[in-house]
PDB file of C-alpha atoms in Angstrom:
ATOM      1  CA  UNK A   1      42.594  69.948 -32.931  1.00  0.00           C
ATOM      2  CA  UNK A   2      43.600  72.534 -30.967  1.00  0.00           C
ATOM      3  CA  UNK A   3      40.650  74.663 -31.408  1.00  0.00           C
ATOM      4  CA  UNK A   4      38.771  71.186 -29.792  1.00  0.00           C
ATOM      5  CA  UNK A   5      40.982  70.650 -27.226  1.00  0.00           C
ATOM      6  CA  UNK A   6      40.204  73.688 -24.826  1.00  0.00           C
ATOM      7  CA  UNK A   7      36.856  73.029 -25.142  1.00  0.00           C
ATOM      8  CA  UNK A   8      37.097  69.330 -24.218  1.00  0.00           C
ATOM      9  CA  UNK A   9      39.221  69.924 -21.322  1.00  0.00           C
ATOM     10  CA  UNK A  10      36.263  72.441 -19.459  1.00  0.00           C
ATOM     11  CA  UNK A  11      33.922  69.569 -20.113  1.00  0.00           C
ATOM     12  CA  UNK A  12      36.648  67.285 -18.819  1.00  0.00           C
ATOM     13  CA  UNK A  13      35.649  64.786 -21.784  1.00  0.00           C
ATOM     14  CA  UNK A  14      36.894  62.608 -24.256  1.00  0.00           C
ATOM     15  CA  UNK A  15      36.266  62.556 -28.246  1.00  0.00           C
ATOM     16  CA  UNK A  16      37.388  60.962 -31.160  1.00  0.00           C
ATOM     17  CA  UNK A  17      37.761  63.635 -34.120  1.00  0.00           C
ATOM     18  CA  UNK A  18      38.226  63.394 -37.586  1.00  0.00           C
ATOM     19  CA  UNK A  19      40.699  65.633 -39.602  1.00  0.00           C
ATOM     20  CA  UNK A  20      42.147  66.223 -43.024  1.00  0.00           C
ATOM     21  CA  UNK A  21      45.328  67.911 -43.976  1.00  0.00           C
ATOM     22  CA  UNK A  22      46.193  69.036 -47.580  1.00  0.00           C
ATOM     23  CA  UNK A  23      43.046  65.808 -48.745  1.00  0.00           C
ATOM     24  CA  UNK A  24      44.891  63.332 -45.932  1.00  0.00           C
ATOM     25  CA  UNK A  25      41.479  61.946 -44.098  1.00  0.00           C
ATOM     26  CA  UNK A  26      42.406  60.681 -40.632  1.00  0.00           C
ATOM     27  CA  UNK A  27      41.117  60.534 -37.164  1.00  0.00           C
ATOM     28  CA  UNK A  28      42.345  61.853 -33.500  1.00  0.00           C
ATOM     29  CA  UNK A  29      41.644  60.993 -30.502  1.00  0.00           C
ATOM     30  CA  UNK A  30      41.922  63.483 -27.951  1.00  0.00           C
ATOM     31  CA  UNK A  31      42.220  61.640 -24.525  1.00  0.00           C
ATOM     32  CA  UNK A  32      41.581  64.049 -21.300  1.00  0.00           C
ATOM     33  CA  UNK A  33      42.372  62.713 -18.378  1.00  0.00           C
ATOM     34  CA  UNK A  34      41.738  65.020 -15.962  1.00  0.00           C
ATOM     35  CA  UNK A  35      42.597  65.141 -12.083  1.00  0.00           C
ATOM     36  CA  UNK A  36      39.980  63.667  -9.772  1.00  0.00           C
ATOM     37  CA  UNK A  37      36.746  65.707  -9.278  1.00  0.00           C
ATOM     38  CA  UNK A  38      37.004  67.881  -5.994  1.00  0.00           C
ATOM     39  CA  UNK A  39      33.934  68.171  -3.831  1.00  0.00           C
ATOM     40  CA  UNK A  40      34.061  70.959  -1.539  1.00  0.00           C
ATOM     41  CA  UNK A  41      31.909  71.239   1.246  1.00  0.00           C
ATOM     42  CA  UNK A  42      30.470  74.627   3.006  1.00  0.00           C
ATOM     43  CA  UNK A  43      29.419  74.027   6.386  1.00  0.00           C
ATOM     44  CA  UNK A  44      30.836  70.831   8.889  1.00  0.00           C
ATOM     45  CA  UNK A  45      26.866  69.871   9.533  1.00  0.00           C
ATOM     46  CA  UNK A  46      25.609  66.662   9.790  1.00  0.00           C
ATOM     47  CA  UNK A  47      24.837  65.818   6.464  1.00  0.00           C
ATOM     48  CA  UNK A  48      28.703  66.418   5.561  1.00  0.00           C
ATOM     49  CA  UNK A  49      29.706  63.723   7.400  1.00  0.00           C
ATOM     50  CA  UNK A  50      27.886  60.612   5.131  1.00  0.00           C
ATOM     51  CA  UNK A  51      27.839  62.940   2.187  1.00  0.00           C
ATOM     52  CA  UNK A  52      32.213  62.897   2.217  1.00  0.00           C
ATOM     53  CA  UNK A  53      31.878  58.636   2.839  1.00  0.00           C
ATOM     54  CA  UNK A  54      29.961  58.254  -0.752  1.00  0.00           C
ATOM     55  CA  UNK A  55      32.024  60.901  -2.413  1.00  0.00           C
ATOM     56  CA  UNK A  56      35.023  58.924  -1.307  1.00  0.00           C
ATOM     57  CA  UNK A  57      33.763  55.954  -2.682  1.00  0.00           C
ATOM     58  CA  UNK A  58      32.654  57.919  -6.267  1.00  0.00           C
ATOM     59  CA  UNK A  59      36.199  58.666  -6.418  1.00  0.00           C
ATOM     60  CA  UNK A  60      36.255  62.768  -5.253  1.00  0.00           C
ATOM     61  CA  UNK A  61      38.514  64.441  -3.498  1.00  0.00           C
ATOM     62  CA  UNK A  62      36.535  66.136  -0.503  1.00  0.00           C
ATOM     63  CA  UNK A  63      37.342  69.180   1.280  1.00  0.00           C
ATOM     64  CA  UNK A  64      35.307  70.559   4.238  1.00  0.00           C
ATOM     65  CA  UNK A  65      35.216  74.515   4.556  1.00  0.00           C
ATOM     66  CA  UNK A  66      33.771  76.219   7.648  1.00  0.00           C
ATOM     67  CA  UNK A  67      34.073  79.330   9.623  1.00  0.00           C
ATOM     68  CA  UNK A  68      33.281  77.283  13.050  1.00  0.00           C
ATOM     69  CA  UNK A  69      35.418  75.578  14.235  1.00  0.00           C
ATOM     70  CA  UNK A  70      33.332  73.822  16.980  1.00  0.00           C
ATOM     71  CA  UNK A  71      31.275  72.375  13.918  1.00  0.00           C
ATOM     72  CA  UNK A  72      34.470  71.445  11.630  1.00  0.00           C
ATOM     73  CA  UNK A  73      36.859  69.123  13.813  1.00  0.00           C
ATOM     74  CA  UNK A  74      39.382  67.065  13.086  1.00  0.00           C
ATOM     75  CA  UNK A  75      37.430  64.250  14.997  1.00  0.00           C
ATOM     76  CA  UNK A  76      34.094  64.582  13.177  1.00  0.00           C
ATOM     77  CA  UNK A  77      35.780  65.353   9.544  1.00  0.00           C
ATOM     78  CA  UNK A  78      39.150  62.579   9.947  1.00  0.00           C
ATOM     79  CA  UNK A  79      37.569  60.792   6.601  1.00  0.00           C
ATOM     80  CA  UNK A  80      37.810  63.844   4.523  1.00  0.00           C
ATOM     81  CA  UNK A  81      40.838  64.961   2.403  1.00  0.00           C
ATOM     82  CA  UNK A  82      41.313  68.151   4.035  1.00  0.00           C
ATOM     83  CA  UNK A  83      39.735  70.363   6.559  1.00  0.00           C
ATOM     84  CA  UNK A  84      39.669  74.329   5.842  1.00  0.00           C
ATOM     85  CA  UNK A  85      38.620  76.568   8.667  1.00  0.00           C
ATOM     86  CA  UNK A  86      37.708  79.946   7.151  1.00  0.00           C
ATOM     87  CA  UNK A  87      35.062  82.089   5.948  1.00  0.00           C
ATOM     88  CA  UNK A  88      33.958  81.234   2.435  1.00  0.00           C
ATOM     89  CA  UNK A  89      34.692  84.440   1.141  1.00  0.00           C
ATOM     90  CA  UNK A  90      38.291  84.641   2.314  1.00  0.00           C
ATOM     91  CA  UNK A  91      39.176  80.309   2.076  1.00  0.00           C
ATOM     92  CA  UNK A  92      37.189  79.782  -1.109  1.00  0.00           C
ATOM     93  CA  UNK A  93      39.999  82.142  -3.629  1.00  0.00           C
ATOM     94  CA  UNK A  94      42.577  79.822  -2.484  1.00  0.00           C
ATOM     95  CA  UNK A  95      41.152  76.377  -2.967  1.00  0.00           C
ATOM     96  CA  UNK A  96      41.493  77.252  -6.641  1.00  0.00           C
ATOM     97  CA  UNK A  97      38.144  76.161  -7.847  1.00  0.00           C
ATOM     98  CA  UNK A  98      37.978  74.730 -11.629  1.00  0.00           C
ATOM     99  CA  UNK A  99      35.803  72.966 -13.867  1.00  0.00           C
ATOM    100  CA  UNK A 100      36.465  69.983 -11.714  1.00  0.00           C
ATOM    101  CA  UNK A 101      35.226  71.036  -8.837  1.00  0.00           C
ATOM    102  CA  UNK A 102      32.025  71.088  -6.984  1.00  0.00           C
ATOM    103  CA  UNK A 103      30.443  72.698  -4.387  1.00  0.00           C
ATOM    104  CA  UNK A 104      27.815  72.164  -2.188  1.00  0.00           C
ATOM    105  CA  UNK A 105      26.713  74.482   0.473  1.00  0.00           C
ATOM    106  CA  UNK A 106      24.922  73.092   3.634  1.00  0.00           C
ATOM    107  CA  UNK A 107      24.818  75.376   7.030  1.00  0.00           C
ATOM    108  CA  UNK A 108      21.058  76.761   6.678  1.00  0.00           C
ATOM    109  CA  UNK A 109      23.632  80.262   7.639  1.00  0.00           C
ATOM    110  CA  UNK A 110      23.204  83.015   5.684  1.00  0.00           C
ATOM    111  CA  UNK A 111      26.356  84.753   6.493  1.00  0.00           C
ATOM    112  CA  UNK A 112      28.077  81.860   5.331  1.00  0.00           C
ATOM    113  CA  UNK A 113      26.087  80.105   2.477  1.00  0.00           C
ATOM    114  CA  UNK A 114      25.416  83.873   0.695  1.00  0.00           C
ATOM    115  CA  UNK A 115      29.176  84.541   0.468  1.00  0.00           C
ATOM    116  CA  UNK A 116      30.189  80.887  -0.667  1.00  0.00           C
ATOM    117  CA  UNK A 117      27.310  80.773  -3.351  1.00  0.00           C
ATOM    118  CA  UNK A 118      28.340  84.538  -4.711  1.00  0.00           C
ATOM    119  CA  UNK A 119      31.781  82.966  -5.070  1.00  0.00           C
ATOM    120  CA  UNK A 120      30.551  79.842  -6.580  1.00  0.00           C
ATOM    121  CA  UNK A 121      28.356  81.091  -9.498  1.00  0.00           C
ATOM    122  CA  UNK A 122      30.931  83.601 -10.712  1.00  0.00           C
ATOM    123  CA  UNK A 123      33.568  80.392 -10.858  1.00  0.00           C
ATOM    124  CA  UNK A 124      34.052  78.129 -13.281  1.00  0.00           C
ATOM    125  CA  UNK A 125      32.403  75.229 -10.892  1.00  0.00           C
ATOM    126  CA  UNK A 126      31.493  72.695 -12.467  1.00  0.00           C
ATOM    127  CA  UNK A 127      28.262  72.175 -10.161  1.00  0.00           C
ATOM    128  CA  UNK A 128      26.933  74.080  -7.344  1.00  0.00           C
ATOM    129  CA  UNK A 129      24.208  72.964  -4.940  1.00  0.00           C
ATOM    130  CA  UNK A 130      22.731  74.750  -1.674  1.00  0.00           C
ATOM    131  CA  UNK A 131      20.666  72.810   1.003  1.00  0.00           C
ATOM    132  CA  UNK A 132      17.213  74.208   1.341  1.00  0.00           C
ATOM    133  CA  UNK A 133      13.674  74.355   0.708  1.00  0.00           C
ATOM    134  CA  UNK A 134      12.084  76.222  -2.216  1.00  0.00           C
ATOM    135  CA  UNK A 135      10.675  78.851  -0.522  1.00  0.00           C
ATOM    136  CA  UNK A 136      14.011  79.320   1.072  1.00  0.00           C
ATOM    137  CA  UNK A 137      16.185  79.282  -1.986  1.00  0.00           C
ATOM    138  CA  UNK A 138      13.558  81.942  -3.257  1.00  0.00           C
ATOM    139  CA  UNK A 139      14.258  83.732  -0.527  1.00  0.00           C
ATOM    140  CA  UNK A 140      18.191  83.050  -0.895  1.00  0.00           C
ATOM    141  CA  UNK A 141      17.826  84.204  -4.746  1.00  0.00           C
ATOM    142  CA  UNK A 142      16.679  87.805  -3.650  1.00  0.00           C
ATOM    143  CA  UNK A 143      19.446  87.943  -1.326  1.00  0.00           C
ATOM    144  CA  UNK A 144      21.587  86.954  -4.056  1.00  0.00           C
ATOM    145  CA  UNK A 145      20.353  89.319  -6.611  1.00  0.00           C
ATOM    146  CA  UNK A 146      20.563  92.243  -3.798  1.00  0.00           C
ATOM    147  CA  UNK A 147      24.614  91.201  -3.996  1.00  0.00           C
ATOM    148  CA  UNK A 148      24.726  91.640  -7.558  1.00  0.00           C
ATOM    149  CA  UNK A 149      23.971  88.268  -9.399  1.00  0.00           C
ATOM    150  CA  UNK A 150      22.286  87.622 -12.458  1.00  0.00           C
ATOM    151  CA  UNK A 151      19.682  85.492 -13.471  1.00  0.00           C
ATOM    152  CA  UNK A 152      21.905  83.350 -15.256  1.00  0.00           C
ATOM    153  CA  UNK A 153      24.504  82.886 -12.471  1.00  0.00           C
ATOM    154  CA  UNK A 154      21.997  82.260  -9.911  1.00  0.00           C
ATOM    155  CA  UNK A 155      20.542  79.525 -12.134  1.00  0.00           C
ATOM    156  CA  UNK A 156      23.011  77.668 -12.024  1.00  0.00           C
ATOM    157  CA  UNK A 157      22.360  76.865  -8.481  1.00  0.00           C
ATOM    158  CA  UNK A 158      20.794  73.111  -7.626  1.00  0.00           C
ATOM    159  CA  UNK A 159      18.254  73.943  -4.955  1.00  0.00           C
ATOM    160  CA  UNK A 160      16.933  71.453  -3.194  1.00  0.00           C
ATOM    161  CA  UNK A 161      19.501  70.307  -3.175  1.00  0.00           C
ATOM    162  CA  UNK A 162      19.995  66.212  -4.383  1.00  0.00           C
ATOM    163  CA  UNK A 163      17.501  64.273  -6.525  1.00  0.00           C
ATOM    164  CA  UNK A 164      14.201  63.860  -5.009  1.00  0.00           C
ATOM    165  CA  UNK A 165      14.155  60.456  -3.134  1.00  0.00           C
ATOM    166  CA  UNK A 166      11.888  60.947  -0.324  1.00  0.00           C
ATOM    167  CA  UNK A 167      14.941  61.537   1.777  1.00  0.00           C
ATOM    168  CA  UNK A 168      14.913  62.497   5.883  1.00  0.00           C
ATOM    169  CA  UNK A 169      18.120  61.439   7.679  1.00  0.00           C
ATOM    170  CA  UNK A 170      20.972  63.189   7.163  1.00  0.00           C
ATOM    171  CA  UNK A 171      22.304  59.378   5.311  1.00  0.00           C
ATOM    172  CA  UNK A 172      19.756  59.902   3.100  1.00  0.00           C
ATOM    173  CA  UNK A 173      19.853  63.735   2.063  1.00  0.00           C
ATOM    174  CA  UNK A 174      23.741  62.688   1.793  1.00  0.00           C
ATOM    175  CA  UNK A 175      22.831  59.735  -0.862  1.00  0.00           C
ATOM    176  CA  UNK A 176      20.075  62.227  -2.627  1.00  0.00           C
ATOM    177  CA  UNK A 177      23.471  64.378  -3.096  1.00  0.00           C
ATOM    178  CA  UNK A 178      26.077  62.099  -4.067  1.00  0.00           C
ATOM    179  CA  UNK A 179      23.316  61.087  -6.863  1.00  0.00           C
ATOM    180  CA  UNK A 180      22.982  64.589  -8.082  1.00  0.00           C
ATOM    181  CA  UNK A 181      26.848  64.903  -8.218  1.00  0.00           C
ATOM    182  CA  UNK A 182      27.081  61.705  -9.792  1.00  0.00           C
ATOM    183  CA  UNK A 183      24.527  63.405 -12.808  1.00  0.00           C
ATOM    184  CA  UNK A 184      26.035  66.068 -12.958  1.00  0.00           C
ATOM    185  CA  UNK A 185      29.762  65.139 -13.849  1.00  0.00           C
ATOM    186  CA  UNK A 186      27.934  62.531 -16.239  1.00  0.00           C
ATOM    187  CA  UNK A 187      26.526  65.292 -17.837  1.00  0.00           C
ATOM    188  CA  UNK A 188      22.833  63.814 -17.143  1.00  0.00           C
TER     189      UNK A 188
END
């Protein structure tokens, strides 16, 4: 059971196992009840501010991470759990990101999205998304490769970003998100 346990825990799931010790037949179940899923968002843009209102309501803790501080107020952000001004690169270490965590990175800035997504697909998130069309995440993914990621670290970035709903406001793009996040810790 042991063995089964770690495992379970990174997937942050459930399971009923069946043992035998010395020809004793018998069943487990391993309950994991892990902390609530953190959302952690780069860049205090528009689309933030809806986006942290459904992740609320899906039950996430939300954090908002930017380098501008214009952009990432207490005024604009009040609804989120917690408001980190920093640079990705330097913040990102200390918000201790796990296999319950997710982030999504939204500022259209390179100097700020690069950093945060380097950081991101070398951690144990358990999703990572980045705003963007495809021709700029192709773009993105050269830049990303110049910094030293693989092929298999850069795909495990969700770009577009959200499912594909036909979405235009900032409301919608927000929903398109929160359904992608919603997939993902489902494991759909």
């Amino acid at each position: 059971t042991a063995g089964r346990a770690q495992p379970l825990l990174m997937q942050q799931q459930s399971e009923l196992m069946p043992f035998d010790v010395e020809g004793q037949a018998g069943t487990v179940f391993i309950d994991v009840q892990p902390p609530p899923p953190r959302l952690i968002i780069v860049g205090a843009v528009h689309i933030a501010i809806p986006l942290i209102t459904y992740a609320t309501v899906l039950g996430f803790h939300t954090i908002v991470l930017d380098a501008r501080s214009a952009f990432a107020t207490p005024e604009r952000f009040q609804h989120a759990d917690r408001l980190q001004i920093g640079w990705p690169a330097d913040a990102l270490p200390g918000l201790e990101v796990d296999e319950g965590t997710y982030i999504v990175v939204l500022t259209h800035d390179e100097k700020i999205d690069d950093p945060a997504l380097v950081y991101a697909c070398r951690s144990p998130a358990r999703y990572i998304g980045a705003l963007g069309s495809r021709r700029t995440h192709a773009k993105r993914c050269e830049r990303l490769a110049e910094l030293g990621l693989t092929e298999d670290e850069l795909a495990r970035i969700h770009a577009p970003i959200g499912i594909s709903i036909g979405a235009r406001t900032p409301e919608e793009i927000a929903i398109s998100i929160a359904a992608e996040l919603v997939t993902a810790r489902n494991g759909h």
